[in-house]
Every structure is written in structure tokens, then in C-alpha cells.
PDB file of C-alpha atoms in Angstrom:
ATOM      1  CA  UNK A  29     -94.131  82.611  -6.476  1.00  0.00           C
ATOM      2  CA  UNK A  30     -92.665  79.967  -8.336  1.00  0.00           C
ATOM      3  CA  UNK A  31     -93.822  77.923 -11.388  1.00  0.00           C
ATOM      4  CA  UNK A  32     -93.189  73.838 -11.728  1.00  0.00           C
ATOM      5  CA  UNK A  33     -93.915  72.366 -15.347  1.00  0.00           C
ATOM      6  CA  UNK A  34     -95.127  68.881 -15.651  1.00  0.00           C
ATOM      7  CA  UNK A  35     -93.069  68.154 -18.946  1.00  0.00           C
ATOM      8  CA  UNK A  36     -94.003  64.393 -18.508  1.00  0.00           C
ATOM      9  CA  UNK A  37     -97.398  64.667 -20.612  1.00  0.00           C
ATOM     10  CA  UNK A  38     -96.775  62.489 -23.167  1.00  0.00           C
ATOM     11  CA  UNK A  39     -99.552  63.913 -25.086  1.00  0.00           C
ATOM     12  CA  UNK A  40     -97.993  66.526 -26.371  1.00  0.00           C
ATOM     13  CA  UNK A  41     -94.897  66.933 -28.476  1.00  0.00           C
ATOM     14  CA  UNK A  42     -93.267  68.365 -25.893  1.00  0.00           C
ATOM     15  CA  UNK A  43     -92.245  66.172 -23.457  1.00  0.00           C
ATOM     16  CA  UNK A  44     -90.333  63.955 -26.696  1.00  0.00           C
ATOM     17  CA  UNK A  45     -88.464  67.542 -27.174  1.00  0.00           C
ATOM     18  CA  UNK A  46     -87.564  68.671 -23.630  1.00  0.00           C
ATOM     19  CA  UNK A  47     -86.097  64.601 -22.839  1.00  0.00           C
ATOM     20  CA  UNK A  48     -84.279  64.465 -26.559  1.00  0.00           C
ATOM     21  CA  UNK A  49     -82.879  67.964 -25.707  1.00  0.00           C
ATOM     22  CA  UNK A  50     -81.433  67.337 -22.243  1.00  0.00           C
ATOM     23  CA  UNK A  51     -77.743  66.814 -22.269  1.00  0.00           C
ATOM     24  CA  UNK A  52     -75.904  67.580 -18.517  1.00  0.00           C
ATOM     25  CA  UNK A  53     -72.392  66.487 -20.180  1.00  0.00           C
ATOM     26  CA  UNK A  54     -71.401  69.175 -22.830  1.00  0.00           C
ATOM     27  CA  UNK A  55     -71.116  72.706 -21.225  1.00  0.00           C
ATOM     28  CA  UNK A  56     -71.459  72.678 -17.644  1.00  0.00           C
ATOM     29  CA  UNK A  57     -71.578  76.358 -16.066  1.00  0.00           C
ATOM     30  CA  UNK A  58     -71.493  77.555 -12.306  1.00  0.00           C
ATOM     31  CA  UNK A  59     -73.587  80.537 -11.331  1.00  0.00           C
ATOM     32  CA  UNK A  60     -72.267  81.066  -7.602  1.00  0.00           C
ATOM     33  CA  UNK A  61     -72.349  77.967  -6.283  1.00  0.00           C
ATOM     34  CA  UNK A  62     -74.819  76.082  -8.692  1.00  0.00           C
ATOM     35  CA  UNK A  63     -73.913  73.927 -11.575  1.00  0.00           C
ATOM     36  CA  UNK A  64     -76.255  74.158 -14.721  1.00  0.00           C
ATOM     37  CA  UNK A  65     -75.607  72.892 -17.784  1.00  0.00           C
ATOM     38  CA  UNK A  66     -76.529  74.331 -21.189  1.00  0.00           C
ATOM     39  CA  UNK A  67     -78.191  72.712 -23.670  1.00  0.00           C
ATOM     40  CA  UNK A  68     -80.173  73.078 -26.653  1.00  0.00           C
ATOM     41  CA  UNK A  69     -83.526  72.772 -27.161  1.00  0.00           C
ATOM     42  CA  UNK A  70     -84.402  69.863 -29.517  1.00  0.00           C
ATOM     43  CA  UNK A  71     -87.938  70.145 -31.376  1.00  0.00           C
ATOM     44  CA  UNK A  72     -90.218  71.618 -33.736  1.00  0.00           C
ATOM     45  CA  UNK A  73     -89.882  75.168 -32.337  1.00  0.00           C
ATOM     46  CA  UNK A  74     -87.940  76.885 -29.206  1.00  0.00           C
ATOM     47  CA  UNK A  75     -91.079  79.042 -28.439  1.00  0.00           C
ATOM     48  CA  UNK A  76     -92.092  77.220 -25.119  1.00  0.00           C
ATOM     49  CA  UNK A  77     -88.733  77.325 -23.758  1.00  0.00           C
ATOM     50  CA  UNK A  78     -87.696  80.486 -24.967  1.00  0.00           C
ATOM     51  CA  UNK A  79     -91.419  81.899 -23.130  1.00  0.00           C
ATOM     52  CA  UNK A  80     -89.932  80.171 -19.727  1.00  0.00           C
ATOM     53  CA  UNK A  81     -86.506  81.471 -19.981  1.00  0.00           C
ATOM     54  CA  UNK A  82     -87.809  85.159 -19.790  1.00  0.00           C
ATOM     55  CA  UNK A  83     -89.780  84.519 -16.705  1.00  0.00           C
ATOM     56  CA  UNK A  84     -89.316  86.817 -13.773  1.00  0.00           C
ATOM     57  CA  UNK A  85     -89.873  84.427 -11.462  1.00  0.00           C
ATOM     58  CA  UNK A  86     -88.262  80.615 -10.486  1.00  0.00           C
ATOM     59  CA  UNK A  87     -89.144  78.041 -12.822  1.00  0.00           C
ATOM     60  CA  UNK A  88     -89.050  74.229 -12.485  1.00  0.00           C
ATOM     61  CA  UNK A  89     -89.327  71.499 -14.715  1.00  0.00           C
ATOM     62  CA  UNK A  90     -90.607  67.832 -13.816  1.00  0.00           C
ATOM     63  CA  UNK A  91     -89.355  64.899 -16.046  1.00  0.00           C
ATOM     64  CA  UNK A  92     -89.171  61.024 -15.127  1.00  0.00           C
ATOM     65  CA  UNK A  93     -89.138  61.240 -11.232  1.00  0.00           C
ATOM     66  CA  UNK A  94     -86.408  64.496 -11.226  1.00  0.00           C
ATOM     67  CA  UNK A  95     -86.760  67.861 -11.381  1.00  0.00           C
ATOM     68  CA  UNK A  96     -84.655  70.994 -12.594  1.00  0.00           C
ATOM     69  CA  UNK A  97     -84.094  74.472 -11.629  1.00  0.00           C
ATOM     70  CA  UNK A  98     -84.239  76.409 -15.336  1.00  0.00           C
ATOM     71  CA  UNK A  99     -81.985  79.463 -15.125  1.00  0.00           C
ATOM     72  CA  UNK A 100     -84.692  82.416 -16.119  1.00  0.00           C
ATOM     73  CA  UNK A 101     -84.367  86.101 -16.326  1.00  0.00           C
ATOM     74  CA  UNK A 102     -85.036  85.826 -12.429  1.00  0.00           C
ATOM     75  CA  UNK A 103     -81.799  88.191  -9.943  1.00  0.00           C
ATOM     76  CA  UNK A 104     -80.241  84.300  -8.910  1.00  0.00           C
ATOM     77  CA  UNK A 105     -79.560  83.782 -12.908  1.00  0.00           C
ATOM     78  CA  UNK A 106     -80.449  86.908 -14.959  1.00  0.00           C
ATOM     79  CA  UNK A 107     -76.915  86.823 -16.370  1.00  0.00           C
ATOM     80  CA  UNK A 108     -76.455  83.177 -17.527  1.00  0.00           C
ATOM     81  CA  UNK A 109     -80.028  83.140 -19.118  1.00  0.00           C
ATOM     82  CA  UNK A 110     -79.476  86.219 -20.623  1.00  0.00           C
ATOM     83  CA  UNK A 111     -76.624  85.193 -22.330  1.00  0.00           C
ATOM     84  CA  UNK A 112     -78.161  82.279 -24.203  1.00  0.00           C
ATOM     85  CA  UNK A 113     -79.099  82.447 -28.078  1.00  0.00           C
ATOM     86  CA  UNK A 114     -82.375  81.379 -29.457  1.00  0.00           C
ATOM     87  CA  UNK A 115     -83.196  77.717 -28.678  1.00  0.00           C
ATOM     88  CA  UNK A 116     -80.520  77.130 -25.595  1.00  0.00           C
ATOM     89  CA  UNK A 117     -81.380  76.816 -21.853  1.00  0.00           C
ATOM     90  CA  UNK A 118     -79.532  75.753 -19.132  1.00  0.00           C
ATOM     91  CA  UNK A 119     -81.199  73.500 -16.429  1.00  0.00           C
ATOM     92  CA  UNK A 120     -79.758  72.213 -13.037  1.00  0.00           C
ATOM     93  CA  UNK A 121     -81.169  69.030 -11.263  1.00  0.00           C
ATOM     94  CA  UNK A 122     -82.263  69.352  -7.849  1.00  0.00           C
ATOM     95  CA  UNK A 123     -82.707  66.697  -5.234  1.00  0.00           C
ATOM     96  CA  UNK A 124     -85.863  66.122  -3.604  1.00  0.00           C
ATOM     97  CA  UNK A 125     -84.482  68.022  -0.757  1.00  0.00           C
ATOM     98  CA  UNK A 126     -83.002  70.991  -2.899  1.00  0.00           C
ATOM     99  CA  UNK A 127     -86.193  71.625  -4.235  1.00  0.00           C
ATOM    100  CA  UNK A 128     -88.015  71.991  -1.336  1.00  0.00           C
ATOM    101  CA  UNK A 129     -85.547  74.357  -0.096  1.00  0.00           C
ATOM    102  CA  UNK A 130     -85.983  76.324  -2.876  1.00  0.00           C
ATOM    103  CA  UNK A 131     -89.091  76.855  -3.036  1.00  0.00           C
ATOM    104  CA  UNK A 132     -89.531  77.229   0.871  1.00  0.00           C
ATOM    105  CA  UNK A 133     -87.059  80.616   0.559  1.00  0.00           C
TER     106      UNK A 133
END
């Protein structure tokens, strides 16, 4: 099971927060063989992405044509997300191709 977020609805405050907040040139990280990047999230409240950073399971985010891999409390990035204060996450983008992968295994 795997969850993908549309964080394009431009509706909501949220997709103005996740696309101010993403930042893949500060603190770049590898977990094994994946690069994320942490970054902080911008925004009237870290309760959404603070709920999706605890998730047991993989978690993707869609913005603008691209999507990212979020590191949750999942085995593959327990440690890294764990590590994170209040209000930080750390995404990595996928190709088209890396995705599907991903969610095929």
C-alpha cells in the first residue's frame, strides 16, 4: 500500500505552502543509495506534513508534473524521518520511471 498526494489543488492553502517550502539545495542527505533533501515546511501550520511523516507506509507527493518520495516512519527511512524536528521533511524526486518502480515492489 502506498499513498500519492495531489498537492497541486490550488484551492487550498496548501499547495502555496508545500511549493514555497521546497528547497532541494540546502541539506542534501543519502539514506543508502537515495538522495533526499531536507527542508522546512513553509505555512500556516506543519500539521499536514507532520501527519504524513509518521505514516507507516510509502508516501508520495505530486506537484507541477514531478513527484517525490517523502521519507516517513516507513523500514526504507524510519531513521532520517525520525530525526527531523517539528515542521522539517525531507523529500526526494523521482522520475517517471522511479516511481513506477517503487510502487511496483
Amino acid at each position: 500500500m502506498f499513498w500519492l498526494l495531489d498537492m497541486h489543488d490550488e484551492k487550498t492553502f496548501r499547495a502555496y505552502s508545500f511549493g514555497f517550502s521546497l528547497d532541494f539545495e540546502k541539506r542534501p542527505i543519502m539514506v543508502g543509495s537515495t538522495q533526499f533533501h531536507i527542508m522546512r515546511w513553509s505555512g500556516r501550520g506543519s500539521q499536514f506534513i507532520e501527519k504524513w511523516k509518521r505514516s507507516k507506509v510509502h508516501v508520495f507527493l505530486h506537484f507541477q508534473r514531478s513527484i517525490y518520495y517523502l521519507a516517513t516512519a516507513t523500514a526504507a527511512c524510519g531513521e532520517l524521518a525520525g530525526s527531523l524536528k517539528k515542521g522539517e521533511f525531507a523529500l526526494s524526486p523521482l522520475s517517471e520511471v522511479d516511481f513506477v518502480k517503487a510502487v511496483k515492489s
